Tab-separated table of C-alpha atoms in Angstrom:
chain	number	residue	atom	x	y	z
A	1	UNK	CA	-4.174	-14.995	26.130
A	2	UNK	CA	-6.597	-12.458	25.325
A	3	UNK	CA	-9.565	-14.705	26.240
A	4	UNK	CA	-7.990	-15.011	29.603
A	5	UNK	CA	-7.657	-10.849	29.927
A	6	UNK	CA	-11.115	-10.560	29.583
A	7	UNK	CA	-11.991	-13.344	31.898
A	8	UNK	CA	-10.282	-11.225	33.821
A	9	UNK	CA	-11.389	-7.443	32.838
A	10	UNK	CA	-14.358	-7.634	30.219
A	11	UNK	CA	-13.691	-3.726	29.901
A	12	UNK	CA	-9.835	-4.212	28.391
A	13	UNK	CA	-10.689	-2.800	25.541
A	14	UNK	CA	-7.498	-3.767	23.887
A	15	UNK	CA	-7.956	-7.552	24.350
A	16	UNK	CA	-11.294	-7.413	22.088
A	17	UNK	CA	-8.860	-5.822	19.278
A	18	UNK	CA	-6.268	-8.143	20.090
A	19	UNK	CA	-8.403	-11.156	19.974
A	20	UNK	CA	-10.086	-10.187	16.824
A	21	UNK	CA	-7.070	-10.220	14.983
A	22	UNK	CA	-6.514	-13.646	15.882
A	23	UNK	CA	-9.996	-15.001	15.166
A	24	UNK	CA	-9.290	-13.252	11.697
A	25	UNK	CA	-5.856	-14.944	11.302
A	26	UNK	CA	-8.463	-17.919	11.628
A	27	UNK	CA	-10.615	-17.039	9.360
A	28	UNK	CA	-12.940	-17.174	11.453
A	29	UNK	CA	-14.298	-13.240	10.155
A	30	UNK	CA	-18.018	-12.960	11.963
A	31	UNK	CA	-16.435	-13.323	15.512
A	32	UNK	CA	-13.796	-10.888	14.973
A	33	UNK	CA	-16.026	-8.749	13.433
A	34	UNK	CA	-17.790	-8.946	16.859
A	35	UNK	CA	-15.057	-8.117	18.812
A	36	UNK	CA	-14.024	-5.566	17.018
A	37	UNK	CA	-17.304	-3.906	17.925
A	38	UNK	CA	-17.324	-4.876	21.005
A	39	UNK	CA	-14.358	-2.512	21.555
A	40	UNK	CA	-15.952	0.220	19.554
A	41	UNK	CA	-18.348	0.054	22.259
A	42	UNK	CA	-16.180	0.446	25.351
A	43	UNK	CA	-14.894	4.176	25.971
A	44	UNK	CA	-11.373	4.594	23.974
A	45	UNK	CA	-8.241	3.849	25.430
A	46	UNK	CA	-5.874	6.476	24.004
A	47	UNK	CA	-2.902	5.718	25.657
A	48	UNK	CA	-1.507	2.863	23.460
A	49	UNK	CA	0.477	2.963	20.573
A	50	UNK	CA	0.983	3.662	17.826
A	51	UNK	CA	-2.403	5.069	18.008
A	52	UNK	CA	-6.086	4.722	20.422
A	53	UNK	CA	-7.695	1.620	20.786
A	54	UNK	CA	-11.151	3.029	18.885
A	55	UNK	CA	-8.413	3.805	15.442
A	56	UNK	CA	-7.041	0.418	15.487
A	57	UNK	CA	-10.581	-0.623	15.926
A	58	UNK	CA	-12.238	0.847	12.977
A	59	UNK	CA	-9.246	-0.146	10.837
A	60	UNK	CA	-9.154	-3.498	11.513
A	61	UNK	CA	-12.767	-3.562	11.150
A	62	UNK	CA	-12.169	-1.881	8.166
A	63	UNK	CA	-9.690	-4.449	6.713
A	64	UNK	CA	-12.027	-7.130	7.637
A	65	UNK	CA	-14.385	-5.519	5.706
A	66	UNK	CA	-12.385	-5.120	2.314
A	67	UNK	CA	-11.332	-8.615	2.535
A	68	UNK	CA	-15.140	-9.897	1.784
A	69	UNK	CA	-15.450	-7.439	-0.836
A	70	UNK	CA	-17.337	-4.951	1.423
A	71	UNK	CA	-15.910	-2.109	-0.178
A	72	UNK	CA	-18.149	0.703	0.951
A	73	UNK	CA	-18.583	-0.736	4.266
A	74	UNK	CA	-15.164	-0.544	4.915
A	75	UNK	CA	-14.665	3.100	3.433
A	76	UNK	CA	-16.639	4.024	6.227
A	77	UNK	CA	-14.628	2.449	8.882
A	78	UNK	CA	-11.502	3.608	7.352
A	79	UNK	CA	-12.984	7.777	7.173
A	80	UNK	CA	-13.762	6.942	10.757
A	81	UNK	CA	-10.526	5.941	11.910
A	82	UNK	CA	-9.255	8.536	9.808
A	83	UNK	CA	-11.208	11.337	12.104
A	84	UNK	CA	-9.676	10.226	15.199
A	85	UNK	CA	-6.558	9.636	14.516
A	86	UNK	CA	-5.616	11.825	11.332
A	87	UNK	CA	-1.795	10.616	11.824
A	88	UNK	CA	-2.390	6.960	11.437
A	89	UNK	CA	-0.861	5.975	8.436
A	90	UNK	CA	-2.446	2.397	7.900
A	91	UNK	CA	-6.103	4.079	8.080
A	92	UNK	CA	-5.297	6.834	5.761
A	93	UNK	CA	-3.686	4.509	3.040
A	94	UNK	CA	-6.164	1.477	3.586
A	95	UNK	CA	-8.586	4.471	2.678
A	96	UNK	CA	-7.111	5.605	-0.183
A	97	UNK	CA	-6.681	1.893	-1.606
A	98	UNK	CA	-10.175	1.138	-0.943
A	99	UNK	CA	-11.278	4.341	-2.703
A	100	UNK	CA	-8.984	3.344	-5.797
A	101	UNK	CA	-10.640	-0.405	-5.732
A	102	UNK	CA	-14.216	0.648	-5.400
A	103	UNK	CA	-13.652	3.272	-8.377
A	104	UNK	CA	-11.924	-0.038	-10.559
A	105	UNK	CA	-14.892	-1.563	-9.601
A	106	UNK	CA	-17.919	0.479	-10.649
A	107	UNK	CA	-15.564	2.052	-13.576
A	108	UNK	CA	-13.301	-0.270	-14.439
A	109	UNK	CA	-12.095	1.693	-17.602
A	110	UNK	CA	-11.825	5.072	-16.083
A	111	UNK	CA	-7.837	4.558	-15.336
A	112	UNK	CA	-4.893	6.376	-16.151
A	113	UNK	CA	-3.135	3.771	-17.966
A	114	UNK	CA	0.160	3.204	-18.228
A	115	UNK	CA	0.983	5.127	-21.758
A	116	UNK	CA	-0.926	7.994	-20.627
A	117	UNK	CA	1.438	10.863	-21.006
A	118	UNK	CA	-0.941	13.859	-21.577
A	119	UNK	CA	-0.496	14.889	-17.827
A	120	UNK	CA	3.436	15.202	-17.881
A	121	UNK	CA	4.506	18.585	-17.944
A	122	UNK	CA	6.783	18.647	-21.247
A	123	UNK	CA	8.622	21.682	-20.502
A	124	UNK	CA	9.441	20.718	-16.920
A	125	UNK	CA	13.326	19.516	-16.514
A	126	UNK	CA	12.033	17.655	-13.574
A	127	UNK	CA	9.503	15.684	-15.870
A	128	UNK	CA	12.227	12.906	-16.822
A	129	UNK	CA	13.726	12.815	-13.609
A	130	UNK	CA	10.258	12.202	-11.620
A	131	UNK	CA	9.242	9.662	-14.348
A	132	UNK	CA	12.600	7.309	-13.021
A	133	UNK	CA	10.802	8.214	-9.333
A	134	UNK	CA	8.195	5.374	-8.411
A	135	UNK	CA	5.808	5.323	-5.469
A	136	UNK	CA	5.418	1.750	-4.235
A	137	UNK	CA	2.231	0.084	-2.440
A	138	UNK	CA	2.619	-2.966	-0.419
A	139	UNK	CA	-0.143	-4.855	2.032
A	140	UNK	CA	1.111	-5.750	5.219
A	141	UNK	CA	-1.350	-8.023	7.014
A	142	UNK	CA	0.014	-8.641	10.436
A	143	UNK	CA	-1.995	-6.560	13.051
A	144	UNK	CA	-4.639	-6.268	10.181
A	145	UNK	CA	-2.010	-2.748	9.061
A	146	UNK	CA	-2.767	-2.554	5.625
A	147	UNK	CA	-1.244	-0.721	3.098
A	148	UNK	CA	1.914	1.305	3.473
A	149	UNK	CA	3.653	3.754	0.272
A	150	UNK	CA	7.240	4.268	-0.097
A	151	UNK	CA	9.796	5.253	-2.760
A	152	UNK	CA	12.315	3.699	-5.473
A	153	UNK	CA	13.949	4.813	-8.515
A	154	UNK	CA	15.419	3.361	-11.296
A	155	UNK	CA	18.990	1.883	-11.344
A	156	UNK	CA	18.944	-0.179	-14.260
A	157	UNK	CA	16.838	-0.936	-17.502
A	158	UNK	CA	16.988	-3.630	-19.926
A	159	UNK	CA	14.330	-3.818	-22.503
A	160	UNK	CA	11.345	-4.398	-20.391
A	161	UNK	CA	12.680	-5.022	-17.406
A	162	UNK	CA	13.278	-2.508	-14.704
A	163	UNK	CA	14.972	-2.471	-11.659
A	164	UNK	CA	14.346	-0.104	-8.598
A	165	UNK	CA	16.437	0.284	-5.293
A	166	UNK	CA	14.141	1.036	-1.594
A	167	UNK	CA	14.603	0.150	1.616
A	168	UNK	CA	14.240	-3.322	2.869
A	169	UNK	CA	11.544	-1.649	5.510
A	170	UNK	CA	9.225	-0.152	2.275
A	171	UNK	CA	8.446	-3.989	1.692
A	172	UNK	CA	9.149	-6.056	4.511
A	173	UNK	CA	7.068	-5.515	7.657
A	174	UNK	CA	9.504	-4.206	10.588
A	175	UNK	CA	7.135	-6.483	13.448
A	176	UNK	CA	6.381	-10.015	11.928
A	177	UNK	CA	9.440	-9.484	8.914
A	178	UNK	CA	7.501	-10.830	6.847
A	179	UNK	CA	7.427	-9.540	2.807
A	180	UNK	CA	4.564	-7.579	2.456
A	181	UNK	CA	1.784	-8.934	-0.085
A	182	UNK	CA	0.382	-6.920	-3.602
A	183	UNK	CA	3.829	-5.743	-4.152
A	184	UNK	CA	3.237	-2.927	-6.357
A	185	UNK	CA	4.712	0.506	-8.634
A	186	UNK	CA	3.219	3.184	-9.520
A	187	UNK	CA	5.268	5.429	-11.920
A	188	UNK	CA	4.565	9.442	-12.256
A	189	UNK	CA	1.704	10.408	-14.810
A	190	UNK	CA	2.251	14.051	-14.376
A	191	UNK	CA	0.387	17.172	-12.440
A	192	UNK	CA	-3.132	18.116	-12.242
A	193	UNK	CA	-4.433	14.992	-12.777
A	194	UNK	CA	-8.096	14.167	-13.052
A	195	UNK	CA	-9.550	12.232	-10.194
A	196	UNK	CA	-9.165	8.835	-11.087
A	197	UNK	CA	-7.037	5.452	-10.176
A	198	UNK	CA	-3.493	4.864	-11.956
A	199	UNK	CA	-2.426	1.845	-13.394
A	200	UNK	CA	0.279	0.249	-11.742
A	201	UNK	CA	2.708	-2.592	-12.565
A	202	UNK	CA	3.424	-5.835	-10.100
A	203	UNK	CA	6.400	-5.752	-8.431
A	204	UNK	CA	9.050	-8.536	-6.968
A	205	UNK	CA	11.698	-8.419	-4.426
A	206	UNK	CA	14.467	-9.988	-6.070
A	207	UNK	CA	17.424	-9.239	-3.527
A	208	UNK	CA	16.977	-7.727	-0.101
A	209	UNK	CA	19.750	-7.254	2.803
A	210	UNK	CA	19.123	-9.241	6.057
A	211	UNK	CA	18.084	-7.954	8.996
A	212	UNK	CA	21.650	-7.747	11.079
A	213	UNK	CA	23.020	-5.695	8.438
A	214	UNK	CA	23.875	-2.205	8.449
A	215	UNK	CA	22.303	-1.534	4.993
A	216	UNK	CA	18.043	-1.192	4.766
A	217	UNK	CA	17.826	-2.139	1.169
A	218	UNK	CA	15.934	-3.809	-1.100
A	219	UNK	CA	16.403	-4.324	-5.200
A	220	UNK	CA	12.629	-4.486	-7.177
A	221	UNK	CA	11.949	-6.361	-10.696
A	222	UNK	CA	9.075	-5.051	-12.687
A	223	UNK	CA	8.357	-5.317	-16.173
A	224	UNK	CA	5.805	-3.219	-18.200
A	225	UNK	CA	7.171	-0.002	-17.524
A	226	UNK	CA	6.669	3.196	-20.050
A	227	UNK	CA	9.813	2.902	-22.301
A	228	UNK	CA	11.286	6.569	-21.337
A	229	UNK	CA	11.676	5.685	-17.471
A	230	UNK	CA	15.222	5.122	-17.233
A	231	UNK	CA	18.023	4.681	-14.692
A	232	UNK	CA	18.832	8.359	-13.230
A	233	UNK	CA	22.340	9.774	-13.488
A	234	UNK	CA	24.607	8.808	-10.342
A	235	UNK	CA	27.475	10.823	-8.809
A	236	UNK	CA	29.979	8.677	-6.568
A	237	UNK	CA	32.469	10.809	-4.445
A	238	UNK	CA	32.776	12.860	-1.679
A	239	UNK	CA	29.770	14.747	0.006
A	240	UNK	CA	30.866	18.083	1.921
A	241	UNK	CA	28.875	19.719	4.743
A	242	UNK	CA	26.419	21.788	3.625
A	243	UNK	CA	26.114	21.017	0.372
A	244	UNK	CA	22.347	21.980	-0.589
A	245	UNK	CA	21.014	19.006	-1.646
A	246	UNK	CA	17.440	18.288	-3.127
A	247	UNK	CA	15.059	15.014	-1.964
A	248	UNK	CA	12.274	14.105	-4.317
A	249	UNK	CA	9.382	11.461	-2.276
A	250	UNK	CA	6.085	10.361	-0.614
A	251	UNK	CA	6.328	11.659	2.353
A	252	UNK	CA	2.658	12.346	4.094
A	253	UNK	CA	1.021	11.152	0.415
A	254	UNK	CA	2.155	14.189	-1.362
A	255	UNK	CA	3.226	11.921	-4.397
A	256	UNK	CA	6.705	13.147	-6.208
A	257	UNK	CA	7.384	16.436	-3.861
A	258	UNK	CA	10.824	18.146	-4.374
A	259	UNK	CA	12.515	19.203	-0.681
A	260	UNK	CA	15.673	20.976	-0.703
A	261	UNK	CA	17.689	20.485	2.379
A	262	UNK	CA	21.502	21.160	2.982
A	263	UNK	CA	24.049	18.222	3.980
A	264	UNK	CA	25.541	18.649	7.775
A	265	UNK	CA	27.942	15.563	7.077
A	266	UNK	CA	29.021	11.808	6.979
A	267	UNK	CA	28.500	10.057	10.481
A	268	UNK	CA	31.787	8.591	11.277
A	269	UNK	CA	30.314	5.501	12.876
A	270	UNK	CA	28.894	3.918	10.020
A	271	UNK	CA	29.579	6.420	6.887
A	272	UNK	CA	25.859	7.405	6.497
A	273	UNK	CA	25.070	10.979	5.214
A	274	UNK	CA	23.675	13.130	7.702
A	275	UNK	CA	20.607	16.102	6.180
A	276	UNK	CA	18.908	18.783	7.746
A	277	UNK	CA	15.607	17.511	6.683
A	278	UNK	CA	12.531	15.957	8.330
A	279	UNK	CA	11.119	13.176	6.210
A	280	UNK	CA	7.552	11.920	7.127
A	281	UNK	CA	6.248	8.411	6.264
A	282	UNK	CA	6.203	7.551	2.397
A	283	UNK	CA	10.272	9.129	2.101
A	284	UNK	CA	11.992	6.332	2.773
A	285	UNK	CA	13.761	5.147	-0.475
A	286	UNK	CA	13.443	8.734	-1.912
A	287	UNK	CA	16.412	9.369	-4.067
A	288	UNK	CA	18.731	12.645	-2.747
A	289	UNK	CA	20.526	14.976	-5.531
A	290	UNK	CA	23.308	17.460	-5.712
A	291	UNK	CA	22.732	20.326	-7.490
A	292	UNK	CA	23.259	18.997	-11.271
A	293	UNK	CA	20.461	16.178	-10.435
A	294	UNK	CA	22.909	13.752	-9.960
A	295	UNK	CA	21.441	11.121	-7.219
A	296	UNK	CA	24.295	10.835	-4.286
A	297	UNK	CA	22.258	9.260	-1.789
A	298	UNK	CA	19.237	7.318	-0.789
A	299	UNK	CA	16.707	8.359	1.860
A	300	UNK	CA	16.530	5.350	5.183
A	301	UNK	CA	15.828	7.480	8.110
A	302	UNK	CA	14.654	10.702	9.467
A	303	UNK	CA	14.242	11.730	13.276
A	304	UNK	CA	11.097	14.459	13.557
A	305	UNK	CA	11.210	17.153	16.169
A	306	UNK	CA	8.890	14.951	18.186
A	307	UNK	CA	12.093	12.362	18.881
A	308	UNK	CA	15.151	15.476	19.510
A	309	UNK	CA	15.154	18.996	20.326
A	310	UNK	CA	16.310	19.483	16.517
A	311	UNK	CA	14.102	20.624	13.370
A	312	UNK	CA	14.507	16.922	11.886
A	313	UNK	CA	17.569	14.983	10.758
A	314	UNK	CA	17.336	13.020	7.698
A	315	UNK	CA	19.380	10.024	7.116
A	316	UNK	CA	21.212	8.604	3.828
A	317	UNK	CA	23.099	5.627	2.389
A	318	UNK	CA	26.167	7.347	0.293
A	319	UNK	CA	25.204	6.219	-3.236
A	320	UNK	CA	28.668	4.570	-3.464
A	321	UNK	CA	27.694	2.297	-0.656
A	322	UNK	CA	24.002	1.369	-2.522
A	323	UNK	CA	26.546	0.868	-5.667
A	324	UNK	CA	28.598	-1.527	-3.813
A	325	UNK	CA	25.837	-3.623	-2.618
A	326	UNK	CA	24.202	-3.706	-6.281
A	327	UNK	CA	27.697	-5.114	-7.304
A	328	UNK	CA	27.768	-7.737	-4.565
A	329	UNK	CA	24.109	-8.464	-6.284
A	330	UNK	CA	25.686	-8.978	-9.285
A	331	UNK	CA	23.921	-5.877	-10.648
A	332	UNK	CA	25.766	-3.814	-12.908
A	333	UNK	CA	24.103	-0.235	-13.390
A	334	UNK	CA	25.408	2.099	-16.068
């Protein structure tokens, strides 16, 4: 197909990103590395989504890159995509992770390991609540994406094992639905830390809803975890409007940010919670508290003021309903 839209326009500088992706799909790594640079060298087309030709580009390129262990190489391709299109989540993330493998790399014992607790601010309620908070890193490889970050927390420990609650979109890619690859969590070492990579533990997807459902979920199994990360406190009941509620997330890679927000209601078409809040990418799965720290929701959705003439709507499954499905699961939390 692609071959045949350049036959056709040798300009289209799409195509040559297109068809790169497939001769990598093949394997076949020095000819999409070509083509790749082939549209580098055409003038950007930044019309296309979800971001210009040149981005996608110098990501894929990027990706390629990483995969043959061309780790500085592909740093550069990544900062470069970066600069053009700042908003680009894959290029931004595949640049951070190929920061954090290049520093394993050259250092491989300069890491926060997991014990490390010097960081965690003692005095700080938050401090146990954030440590039941973990950020999660998953590699999505169709359209050469890369890595995307979301949220979980903790729903239920025994002994070593841990189990977290996200959405089913944190780990399973919303174009190919396939499960992403280096399932991976990350749980919080604390503030001001030094500038160095952080151990994480391997993750799997051990239940997940199905695509035609009306629940985005997905239930994590890791083992490894610190032993004072612990389920979080839910609170099962009703949820009036405008009750000022508190979100703790990813969103935009600030890692473990606190948002308060305010409820505006329960949507009567499918029961969801309704917040006056505007989410960015790396919220979904965030955990949403009343007052007390009690977690009555979790984070699905958001609508920015770029989609509605609003200042952003936040979505939320009612914890009951996230309870409900754990029980179908045959998980019983505390």
């Amino acid at each position: 197909m692609y071959r045949r839209a350049l036959a056709l326009d040798d300009k289209y500088v799409n195509a040559y990103n297109g068809l790169g992706l497939v001769l990598s799909d093949q394997k076949k790594l020095k000819e999409a590395e070509e083509m790749y640079r082939r549209a580098l060298d055409l003038p950007d087309n930044t019309t296309g989504t979800p971001t210009t030709a040149h981005t996608l580009a110098h990501n894929n390129l990027g990706r390629l890159l990483q995969e043959q262990g061309k780790l500085e190489a592909a740093i550069a391709e990544f900062e470069k995509a970066t600069k053009i299109d700042p908003k680009f989540e894959f290029a931004s993330n595949n640049l951070q992770e190929a920061r954090r493998l290049l520093s394993l790399q050259q250092q491989p014992e300069q890491i926060i390991a997991l014990n490390n607790t010097k960081y965690l601010p003692q005095e700080d309620p938050l401090t146990r609540i954030k440590r039941s908070i973990v950020k999660i890193s998953v590699v999505f490889t169709g359209n050469a994406k890369g890595t995307a970050y979301g949220t979980g927390y903790v729903v239920k420990r025994r002994g070593t094992t841990v189990w977290i609650i996200t959405n089913r979109h944190v780990v399973v890619d919303r174009d190919t639905e396939q499960r992403g690859d280096n399932l991976e969590v990350e749980p919080y070492y604390g503030e001001n830390l030094p500038n160095l990579p952080r151990d994480r533990v391997v993750a799997k997807i051990i239940h997940i809803t199905q695509p035609e459902e009306n629940l985005d979920l997905a239930l994590l199994e890791v083992t490894g975890l610190p032993d004072d990360i612990s389920p979080l406190t839910f609170h099962q009941g009703e949820i009036n409007p405008k009750t000022r509620i508190s979100i703790i997330g990813h969103p935009e890679s600030k890692d473990w940010s606190k948002y308060e927000a305010i409820t505006i209601g329960i949507q009567s078409s499918s029961g969801n919670l309704l917040i006056d809040v505007s989410l960015a990418v790396g919220g979904s799965g965030s955990p949403v508290f009343d007052q007390e720290m009690r977690v009555i929701g979790l984070m699905f959705k958001t609508i920015n003021e770029s989609q509605i003439d609003s200042p952003g709507i936040g979505f939320a499954y009612p914890i009951d309903r996230v309870l409900q499905k754990l029980a179908q699961w045959q998980v019983v939390v505390p």
